[in-house]
Coordinates of C-alpha atoms in Angstrom, one line a residue:
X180 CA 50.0 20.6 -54.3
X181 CA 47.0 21.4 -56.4
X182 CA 47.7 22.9 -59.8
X183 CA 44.9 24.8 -60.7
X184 CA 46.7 28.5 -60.3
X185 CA 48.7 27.5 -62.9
X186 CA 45.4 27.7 -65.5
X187 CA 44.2 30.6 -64.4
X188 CA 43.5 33.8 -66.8
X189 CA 44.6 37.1 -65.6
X190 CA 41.6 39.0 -66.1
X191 CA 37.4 37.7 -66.0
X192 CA 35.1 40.4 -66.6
X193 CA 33.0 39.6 -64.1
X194 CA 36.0 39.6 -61.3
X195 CA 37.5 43.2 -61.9
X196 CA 36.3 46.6 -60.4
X197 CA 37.3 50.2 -60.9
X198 CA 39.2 53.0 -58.6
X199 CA 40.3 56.1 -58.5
X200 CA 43.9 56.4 -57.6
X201 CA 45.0 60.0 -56.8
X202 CA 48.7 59.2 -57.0
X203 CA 48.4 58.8 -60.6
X204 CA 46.8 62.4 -61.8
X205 CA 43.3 60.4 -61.1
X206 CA 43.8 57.6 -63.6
X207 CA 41.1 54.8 -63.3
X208 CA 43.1 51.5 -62.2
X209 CA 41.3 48.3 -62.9
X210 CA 42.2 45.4 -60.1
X211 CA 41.0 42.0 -58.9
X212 CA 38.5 41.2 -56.5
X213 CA 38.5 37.6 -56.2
X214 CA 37.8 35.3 -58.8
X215 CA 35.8 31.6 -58.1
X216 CA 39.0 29.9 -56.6
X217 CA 39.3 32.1 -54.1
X218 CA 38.9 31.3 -50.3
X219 CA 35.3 32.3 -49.4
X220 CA 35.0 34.8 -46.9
X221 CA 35.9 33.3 -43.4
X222 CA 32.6 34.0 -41.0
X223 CA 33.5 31.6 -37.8
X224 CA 36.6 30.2 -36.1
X225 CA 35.2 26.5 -37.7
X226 CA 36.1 28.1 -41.2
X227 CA 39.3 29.7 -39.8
X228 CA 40.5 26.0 -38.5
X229 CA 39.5 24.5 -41.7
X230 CA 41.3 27.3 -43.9
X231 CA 44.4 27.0 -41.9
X232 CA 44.7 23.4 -42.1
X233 CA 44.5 23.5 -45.9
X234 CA 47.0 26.3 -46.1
X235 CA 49.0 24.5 -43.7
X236 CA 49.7 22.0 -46.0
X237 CA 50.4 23.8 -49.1
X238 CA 53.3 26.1 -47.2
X239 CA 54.6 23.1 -45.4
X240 CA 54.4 20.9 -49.4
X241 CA 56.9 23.6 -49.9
X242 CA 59.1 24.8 -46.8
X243 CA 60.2 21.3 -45.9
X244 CA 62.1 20.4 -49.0
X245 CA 62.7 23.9 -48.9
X246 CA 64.5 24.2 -45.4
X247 CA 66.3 20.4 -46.0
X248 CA 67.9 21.7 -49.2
X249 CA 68.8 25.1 -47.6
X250 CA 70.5 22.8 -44.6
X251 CA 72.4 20.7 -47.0
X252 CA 73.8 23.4 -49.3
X253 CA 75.0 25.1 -45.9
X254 CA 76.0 22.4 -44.5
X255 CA 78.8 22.2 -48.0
X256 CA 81.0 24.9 -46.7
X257 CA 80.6 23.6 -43.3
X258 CA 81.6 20.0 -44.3
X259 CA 85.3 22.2 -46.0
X260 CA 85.7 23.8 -43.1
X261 CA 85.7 20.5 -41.0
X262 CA 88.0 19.0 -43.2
X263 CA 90.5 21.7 -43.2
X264 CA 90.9 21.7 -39.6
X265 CA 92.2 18.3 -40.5
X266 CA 94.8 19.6 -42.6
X267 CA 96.1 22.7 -40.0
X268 CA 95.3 25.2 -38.3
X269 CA 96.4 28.5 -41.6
X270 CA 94.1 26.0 -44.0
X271 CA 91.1 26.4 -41.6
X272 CA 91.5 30.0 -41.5
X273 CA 91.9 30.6 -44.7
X274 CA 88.9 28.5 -45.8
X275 CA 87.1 29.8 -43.1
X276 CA 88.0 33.5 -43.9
X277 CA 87.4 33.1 -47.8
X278 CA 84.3 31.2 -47.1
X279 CA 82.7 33.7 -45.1
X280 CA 83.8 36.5 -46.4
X281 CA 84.7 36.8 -49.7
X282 CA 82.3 33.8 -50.8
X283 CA 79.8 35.1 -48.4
X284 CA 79.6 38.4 -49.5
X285 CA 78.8 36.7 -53.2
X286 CA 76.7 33.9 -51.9
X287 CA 74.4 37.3 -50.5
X288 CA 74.4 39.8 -53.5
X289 CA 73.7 36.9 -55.8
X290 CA 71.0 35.4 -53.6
X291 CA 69.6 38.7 -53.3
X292 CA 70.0 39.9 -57.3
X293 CA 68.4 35.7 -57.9
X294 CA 65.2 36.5 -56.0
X295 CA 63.7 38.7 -58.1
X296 CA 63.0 35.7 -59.9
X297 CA 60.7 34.6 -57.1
X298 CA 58.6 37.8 -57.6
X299 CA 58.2 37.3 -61.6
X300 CA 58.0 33.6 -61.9
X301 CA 55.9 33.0 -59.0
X302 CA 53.1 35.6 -60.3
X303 CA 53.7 34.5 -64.0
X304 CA 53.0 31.2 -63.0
X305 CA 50.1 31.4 -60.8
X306 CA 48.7 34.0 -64.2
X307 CA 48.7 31.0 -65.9
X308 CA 51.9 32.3 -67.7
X309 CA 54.2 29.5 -68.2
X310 CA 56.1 30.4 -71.1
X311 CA 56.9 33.2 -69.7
X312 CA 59.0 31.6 -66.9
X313 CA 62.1 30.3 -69.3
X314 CA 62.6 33.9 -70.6
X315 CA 63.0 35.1 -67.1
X316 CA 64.8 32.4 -66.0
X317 CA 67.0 33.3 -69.1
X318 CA 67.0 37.5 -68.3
X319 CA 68.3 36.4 -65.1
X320 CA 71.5 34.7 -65.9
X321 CA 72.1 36.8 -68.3
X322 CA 72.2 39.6 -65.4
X323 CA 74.2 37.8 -62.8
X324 CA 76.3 36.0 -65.0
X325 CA 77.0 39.8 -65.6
X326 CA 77.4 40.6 -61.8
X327 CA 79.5 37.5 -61.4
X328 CA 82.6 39.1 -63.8
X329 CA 82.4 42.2 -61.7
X330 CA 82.6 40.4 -58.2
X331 CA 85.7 38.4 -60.0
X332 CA 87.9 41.3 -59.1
X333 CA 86.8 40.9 -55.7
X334 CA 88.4 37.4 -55.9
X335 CA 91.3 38.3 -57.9
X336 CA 92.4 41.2 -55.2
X337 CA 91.7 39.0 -52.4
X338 CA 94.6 39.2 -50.5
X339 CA 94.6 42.4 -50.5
X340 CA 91.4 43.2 -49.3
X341 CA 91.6 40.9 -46.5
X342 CA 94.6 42.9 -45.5
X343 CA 92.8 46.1 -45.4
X344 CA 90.1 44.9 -43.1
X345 CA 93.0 43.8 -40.7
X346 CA 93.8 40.1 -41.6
X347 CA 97.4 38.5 -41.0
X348 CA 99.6 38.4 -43.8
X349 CA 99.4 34.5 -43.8
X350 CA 95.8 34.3 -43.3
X351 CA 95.3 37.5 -46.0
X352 CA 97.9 35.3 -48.5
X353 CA 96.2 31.8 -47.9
X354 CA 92.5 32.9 -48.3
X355 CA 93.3 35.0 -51.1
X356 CA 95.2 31.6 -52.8
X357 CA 91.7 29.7 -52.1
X358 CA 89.8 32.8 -53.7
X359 CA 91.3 32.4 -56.7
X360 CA 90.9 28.5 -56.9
X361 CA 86.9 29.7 -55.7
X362 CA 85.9 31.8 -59.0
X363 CA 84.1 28.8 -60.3
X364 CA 81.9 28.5 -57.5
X365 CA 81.2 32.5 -58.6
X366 CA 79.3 31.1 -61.5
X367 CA 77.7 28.5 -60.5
X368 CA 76.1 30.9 -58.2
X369 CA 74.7 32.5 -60.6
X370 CA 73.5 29.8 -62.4
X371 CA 71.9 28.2 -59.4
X372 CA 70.0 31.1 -57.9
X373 CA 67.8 31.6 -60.8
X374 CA 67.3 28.1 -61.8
X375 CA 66.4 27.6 -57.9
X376 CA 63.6 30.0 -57.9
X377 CA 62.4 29.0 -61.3
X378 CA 61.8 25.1 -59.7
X379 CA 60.6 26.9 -56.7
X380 CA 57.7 29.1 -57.9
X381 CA 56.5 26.0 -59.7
X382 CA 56.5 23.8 -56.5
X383 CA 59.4 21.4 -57.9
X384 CA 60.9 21.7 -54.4
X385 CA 61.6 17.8 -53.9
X386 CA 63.8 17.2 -57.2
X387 CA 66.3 20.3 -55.6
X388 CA 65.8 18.2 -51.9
X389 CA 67.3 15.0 -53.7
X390 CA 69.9 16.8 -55.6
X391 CA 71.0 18.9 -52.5
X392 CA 71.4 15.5 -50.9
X393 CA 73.2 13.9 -53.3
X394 CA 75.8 16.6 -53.7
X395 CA 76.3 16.8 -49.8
X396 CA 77.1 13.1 -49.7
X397 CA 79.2 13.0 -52.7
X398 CA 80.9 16.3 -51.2
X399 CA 81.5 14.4 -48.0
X400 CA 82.8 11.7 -49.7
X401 CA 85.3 13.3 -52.1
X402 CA 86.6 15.8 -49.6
X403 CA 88.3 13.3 -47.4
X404 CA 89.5 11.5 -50.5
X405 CA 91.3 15.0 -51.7
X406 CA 92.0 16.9 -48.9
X407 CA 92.9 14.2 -46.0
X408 CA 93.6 10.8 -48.2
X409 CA 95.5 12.2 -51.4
X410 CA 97.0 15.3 -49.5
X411 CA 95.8 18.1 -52.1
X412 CA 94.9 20.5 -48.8
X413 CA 93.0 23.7 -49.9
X414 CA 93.4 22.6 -53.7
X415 CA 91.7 19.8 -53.0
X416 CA 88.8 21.9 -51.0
X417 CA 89.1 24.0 -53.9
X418 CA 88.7 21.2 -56.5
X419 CA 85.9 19.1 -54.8
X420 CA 83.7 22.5 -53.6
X421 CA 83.8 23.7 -56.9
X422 CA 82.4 20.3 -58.1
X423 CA 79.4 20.1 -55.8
X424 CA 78.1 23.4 -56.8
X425 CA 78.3 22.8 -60.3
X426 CA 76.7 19.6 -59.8
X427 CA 73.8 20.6 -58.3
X428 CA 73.8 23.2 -61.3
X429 CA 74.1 20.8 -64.2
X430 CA 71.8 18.5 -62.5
X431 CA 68.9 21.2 -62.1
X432 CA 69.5 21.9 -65.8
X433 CA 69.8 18.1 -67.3
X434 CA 65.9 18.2 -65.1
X435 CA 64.4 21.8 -66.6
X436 CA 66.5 20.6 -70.3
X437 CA 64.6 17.2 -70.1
X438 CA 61.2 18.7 -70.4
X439 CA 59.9 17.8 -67.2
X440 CA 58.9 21.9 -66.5
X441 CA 56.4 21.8 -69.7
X442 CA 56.0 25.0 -71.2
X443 CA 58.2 26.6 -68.5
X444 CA 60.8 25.5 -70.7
X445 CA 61.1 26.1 -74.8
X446 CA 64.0 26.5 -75.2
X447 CA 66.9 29.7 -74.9
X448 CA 65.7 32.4 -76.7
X449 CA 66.1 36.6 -77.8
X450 CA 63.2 37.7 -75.8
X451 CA 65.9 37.2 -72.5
X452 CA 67.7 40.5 -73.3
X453 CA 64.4 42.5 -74.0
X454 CA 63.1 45.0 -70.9
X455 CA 66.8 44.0 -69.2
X456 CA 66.7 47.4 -67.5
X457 CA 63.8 46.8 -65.4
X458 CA 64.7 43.5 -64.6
X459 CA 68.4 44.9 -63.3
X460 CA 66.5 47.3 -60.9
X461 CA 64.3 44.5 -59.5
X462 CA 67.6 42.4 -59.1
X463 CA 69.2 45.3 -57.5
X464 CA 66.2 45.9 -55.2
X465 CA 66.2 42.6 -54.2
X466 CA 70.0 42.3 -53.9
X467 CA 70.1 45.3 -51.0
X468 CA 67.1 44.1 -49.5
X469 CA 68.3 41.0 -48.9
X470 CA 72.2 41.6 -48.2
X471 CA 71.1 44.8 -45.4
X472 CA 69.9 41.8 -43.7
X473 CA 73.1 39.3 -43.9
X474 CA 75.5 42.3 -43.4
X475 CA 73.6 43.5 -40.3
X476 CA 74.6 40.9 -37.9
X477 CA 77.9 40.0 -39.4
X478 CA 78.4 43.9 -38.3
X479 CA 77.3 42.4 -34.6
X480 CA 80.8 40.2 -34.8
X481 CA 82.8 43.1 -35.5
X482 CA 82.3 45.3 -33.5
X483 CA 82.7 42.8 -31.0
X484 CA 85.9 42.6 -31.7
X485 CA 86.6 46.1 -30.9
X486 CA 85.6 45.3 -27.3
X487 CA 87.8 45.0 -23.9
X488 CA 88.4 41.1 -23.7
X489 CA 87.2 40.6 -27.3
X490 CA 88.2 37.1 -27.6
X491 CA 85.4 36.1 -25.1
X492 CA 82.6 38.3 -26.5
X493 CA 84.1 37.3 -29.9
X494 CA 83.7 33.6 -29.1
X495 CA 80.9 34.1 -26.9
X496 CA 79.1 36.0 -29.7
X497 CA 79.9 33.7 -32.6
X498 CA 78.6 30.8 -30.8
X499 CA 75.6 32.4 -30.5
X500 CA 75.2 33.3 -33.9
X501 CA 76.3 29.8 -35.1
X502 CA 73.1 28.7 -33.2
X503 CA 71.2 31.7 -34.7
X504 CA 72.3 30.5 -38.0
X505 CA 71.1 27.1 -37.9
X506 CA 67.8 28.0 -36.6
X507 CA 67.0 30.7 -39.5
X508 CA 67.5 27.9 -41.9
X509 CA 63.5 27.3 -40.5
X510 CA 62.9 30.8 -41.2
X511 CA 64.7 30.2 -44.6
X512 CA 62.2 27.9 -45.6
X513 CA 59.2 29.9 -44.6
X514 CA 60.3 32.8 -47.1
X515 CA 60.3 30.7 -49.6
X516 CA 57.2 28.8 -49.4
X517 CA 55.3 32.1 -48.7
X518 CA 57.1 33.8 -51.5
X519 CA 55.8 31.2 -53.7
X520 CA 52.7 31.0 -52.1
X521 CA 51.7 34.7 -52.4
X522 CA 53.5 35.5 -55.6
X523 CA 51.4 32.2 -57.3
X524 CA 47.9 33.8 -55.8
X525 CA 48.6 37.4 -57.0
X526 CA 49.6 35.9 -60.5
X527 CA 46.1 33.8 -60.3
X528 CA 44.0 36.6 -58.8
X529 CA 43.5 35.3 -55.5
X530 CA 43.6 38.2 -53.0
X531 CA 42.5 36.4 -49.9
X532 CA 44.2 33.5 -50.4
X533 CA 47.3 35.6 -51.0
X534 CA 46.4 37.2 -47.3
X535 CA 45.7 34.1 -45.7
X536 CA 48.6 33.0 -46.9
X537 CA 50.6 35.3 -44.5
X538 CA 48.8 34.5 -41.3
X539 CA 49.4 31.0 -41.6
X540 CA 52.9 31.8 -42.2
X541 CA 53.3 34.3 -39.7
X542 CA 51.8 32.0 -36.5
X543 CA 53.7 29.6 -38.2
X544 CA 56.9 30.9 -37.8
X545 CA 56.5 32.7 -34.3
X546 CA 55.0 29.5 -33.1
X547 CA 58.4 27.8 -33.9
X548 CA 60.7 30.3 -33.1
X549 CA 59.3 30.2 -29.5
X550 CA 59.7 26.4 -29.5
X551 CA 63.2 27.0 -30.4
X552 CA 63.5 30.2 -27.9
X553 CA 62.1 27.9 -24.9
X554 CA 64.2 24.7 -25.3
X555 CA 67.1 27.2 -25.2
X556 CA 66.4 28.6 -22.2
X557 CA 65.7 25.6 -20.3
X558 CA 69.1 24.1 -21.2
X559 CA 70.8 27.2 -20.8
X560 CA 73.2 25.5 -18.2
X561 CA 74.2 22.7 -20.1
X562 CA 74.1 23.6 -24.3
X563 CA 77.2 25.6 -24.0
X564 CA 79.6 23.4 -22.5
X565 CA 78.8 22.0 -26.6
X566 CA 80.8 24.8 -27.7
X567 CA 83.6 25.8 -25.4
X568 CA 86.2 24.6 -22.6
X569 CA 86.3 28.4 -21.8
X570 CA 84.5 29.0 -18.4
X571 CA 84.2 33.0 -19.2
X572 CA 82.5 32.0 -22.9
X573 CA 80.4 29.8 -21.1
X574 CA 79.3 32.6 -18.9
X575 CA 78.9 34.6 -21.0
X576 CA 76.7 32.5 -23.6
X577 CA 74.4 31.4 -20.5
X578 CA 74.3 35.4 -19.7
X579 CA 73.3 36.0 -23.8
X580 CA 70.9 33.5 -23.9
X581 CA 67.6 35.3 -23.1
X582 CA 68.5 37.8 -25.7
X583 CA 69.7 34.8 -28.0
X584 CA 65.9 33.2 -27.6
X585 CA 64.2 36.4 -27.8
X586 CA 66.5 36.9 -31.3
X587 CA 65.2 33.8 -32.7
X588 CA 61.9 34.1 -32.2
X589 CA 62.1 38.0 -34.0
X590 CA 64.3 36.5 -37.0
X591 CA 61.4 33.5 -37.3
X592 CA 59.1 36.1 -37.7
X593 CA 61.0 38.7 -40.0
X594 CA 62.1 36.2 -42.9
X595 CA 58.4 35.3 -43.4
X596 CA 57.3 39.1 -43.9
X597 CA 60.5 39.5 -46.1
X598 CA 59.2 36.3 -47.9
X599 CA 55.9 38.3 -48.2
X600 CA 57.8 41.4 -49.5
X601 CA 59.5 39.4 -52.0
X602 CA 56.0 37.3 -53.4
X603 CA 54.4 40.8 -54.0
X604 CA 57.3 42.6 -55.5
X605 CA 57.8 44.7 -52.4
X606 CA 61.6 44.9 -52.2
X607 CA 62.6 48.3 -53.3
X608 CA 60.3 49.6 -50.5
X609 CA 62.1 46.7 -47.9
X610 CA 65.1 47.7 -49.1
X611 CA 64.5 51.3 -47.7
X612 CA 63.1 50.4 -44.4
X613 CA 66.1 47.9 -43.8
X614 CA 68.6 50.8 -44.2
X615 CA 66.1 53.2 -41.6
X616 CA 65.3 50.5 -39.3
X617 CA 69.0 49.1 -39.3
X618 CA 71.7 50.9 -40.4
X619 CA 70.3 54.5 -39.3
X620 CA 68.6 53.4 -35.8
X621 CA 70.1 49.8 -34.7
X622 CA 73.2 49.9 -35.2
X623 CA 73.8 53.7 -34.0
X624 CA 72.3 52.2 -30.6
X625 CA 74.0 49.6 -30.4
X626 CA 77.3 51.2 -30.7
X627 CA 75.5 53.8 -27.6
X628 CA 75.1 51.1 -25.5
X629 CA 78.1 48.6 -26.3
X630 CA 80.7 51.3 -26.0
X631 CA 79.4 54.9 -24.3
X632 CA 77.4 53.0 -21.8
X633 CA 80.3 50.5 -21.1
X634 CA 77.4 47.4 -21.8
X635 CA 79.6 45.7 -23.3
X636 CA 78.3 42.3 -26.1
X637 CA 74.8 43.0 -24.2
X638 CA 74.6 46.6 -25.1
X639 CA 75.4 46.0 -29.0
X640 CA 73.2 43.4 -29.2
X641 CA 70.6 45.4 -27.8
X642 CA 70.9 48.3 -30.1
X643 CA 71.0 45.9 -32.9
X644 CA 68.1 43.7 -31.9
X645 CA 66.1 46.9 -31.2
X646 CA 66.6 48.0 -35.1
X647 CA 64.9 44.2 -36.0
X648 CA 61.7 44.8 -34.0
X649 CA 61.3 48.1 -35.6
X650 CA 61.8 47.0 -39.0
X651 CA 59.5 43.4 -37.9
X652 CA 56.8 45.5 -37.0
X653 CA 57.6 47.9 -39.8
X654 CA 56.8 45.1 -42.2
X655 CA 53.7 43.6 -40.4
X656 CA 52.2 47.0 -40.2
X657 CA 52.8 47.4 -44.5
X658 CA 51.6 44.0 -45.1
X659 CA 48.6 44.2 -42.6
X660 CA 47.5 47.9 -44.5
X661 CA 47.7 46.3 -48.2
X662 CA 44.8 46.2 -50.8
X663 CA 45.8 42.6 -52.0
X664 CA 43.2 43.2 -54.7
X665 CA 45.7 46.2 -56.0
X666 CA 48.9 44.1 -56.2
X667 CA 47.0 41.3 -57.4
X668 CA 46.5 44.1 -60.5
X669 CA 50.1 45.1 -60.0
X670 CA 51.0 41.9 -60.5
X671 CA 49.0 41.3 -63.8
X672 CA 50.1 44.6 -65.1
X673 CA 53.8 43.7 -63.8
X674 CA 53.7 40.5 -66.0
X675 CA 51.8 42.0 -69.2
X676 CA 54.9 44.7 -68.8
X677 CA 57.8 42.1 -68.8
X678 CA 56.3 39.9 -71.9
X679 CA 53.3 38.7 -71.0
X680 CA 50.3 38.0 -73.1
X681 CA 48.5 41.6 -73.3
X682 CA 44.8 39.8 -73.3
X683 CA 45.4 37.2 -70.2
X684 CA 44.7 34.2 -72.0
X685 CA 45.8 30.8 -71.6
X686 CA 47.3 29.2 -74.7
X687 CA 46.0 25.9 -76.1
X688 CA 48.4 23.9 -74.9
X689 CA 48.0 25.2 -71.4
X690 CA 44.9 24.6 -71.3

């Protein structure tokens, strides 16, 4: 991965023009055009090939580690879960339950709240601002360390939320038992998130592959020596899920604390609780962004279950989202190399490598979703029989597989643009659109079709899926419409704002 973005000053004055922007009572803005670096201007489809190779290999530098350590850290709860159905049949629920609900709806706000971090460290970075990257690495725990005591009480009541979303009394009592034991993992989410997207918008993606790796092995490992071996059940789960977070935390920290990151890294200092307001609304920005998506499709399950025979579409349903899950770990990857891709370019004033940037990524990602799509639907027979003994499931998953394939290759596509959103500091305006696109158009159809129009699974899914091509092409049509030599200004001015240097200059040590 070349490192020249990282030397970069924020302003030349032979790279900057003037415009009149009549938003702002007619101020005169100053932004980039390009500076040297830049990708030249592409003339033929020999200098398109050439640039798409090259770009090629910087987003795929970064997505691979990136979707390897997004498999193994999902694969954690996973690896629980399988052990627990050793253990009986209440443990599995209520790890199952607590894990994808309670944890889940954590693991998504502080995801979220975390990738704000990939807006200001990626453009910092690319600036040429490295100090600046400790001091938001530092706002940022600060702020969901924060978050974290106020989702304790989440944790702490449990039980009784479970009950009042229509849980059993044993599962409810259970899950809300491995909650409590859970509040650990709570904080080492939000240690991890940040610390992630600090490594991350500084391309140190292979040192969080290795430690995902490790931790999933030693997870494996200590999970059947607790919970199956030694008997401790879902204290044992507890004990040895707890561990592997916090592993991969203090082993992220042991690599940032060793001064491998450079001037990333000097050190914990005041200047983290400066300007905390504006970080906080970024966070939350990011936060609804991000958990309008999650919550969107677990709505899909639900209101399954509200369905005649609801333990088939149920089933039917999750299987296909288990499948859908597994594939947007791809898609996973994606957002984060282009985040880090287009945030480092803004930061270094490269607006056309910033927007070729997203066409690589975007025929990247539709090119593999429809891979995905088309192996699907030629073993459409035979994959299910995977999943279930139930002939009606089957039947029904063979009947939901063209809209399972046409899903994967809309949510390849829309984590890419949301990766774009996030690079550029777009996620207030995402945010927006998600809640329009989803929660005032899809799901209202889906509900239309699954229950007025007696469509049954189909007709939610419809609805739903409807809402995601909307806010898909919603996105492409915002990112295909922006000056990138504005927001690579908006990105300068963004990290003068939040402590950077006012004059754009390198120090000597960065030089």
């Amino acid at each position: 991965m070349e490192e020249h973005t990282s030397k970069q000053p924020l302003l030349s004055p032979t790279e900057i023009c003037t415009d009149q922007d009549s938003t702002t009572d007619n101020l005169s803005h100053t932004y980039f055009v390009a500076d040297a670096d830049d990708i030249p201007p592409i003339t033929g489809i020999q200098d398109f090939f050439r640039e798409f190779t090259i770009e090629s290999k910087k987003l795929w530098y970064l997505a691979g580690p990136a979707i390897f350590t997004s498999l193994c850290r999902y694969s954690l709860g996973a690896v629980t879960q399988t052990f627990a159905g050793h253990v009986g049949t209440l443990e599995l629920a209520a790890v199952s339950v607590e894990n994808s609900v309670i944890a889940g709806f954590s693991f998504g706000v502080m995801l979220g709240m975390g990738s704000a971090l990939e807006t200001l460290c990626g453009q910092a970075f690319g600036a040429g601002q490295i100090d600046m990257l400790g001091v938001y690495l530092q706002r940022s725990w600060v702020i969901l360390n924060s978050t974290a005591v106020i989702l304790m009480l989440l944790y702490i009541f449990a039980a009784q939320v479970l009950r009042l979303i229509g849980q059993t009394e044993d599962i409810s009592r259970e899950a809300g038992k491995m909650a409590l034991y859970m509040i650990p993992q709570l904080f080492a989410y939000a240690m991890n998130f940040p610390i992630a997207k600090f490594l991350q918008s500084q391309s140190k993606i292979m040192v969080m592959a290795w430690i995902a790796a490790t931790a999933l092995v030693l997870h494996t490992i200590f999970s059947w020596l607790f919970m199956l071996k030694l008997g401790w059940g879902l204290v044992g789960a507890a004990v040895v899920l707890n561990s592997s977070w916090w592993f991969i935390v203090v082993a992220q920290m042991l690599y940032i604390f060793s001064g491998t990151c450079g001037q990333a890294w000097s050190g914990f200092s005041w200047k983290a609780f400066l300007n905390l307001w504006g970080f906080v609304r970024l966070s939350l920005a990011s936060a609804v962004m991000l958990c309008l998506e999650t919550w969107y499709f677990m709505a899909l399950v639900l209101f399954a279950g509200y369905l005649k025979n609801a333990q088939v579409a149920v089933d039917a349903l999750s299987i296909c989202m288990n499948i859908l899950g597994w594939t947007v770990m791809v898609a996973v990857g994606c957002n984060a190399a282009v985040s880090v891709r287009v945030s480092n370019e803004l930061g270094a004033a490269h607006p056309r490598t910033a927007k070729f940037s997203v066409v690589v990524v975007v025929f990247s990602s539709f090119s593999i979703g429809l891979l995905l799509s088309v192996f699907l639907l030629v073993f459409r027979s035979q994959y299910p029989n995977l999943f279930s003994e139930s002939e009606s499931v089957k039947h029904l998953v063979y009947e939901l597989t063209p809209l399972l394939a046409f899903c994967i290759v809309v949510n390849n596509i829309q984590p890419a643009l949301s990766g774009v959103a996030i690079g550029a500091g777009w996620q207030a305006l995402v945010a927006y659109v998600n809640i329009a696109c989803y929660y005032l158009f899809g799901i209202p159809l889906g509900l239309l079709l699954g229950y007025k129009l007696n469509m049954g699974v189909q007709g939610i899914w419809y609805g739903m899926i409807s809402g995601t091509v909307i806010q898909t092409f919603t996105l492409f049509c915002i990112v295909y419409k922006t000056n990138w030599n504005k927001e690579a200004s908006i990105a300068a001015e963004r990290i003068q704002m939040w402590g950077g240097k006012p004059d754009g200059k390198t120090t000597d040590a960065e030089k």
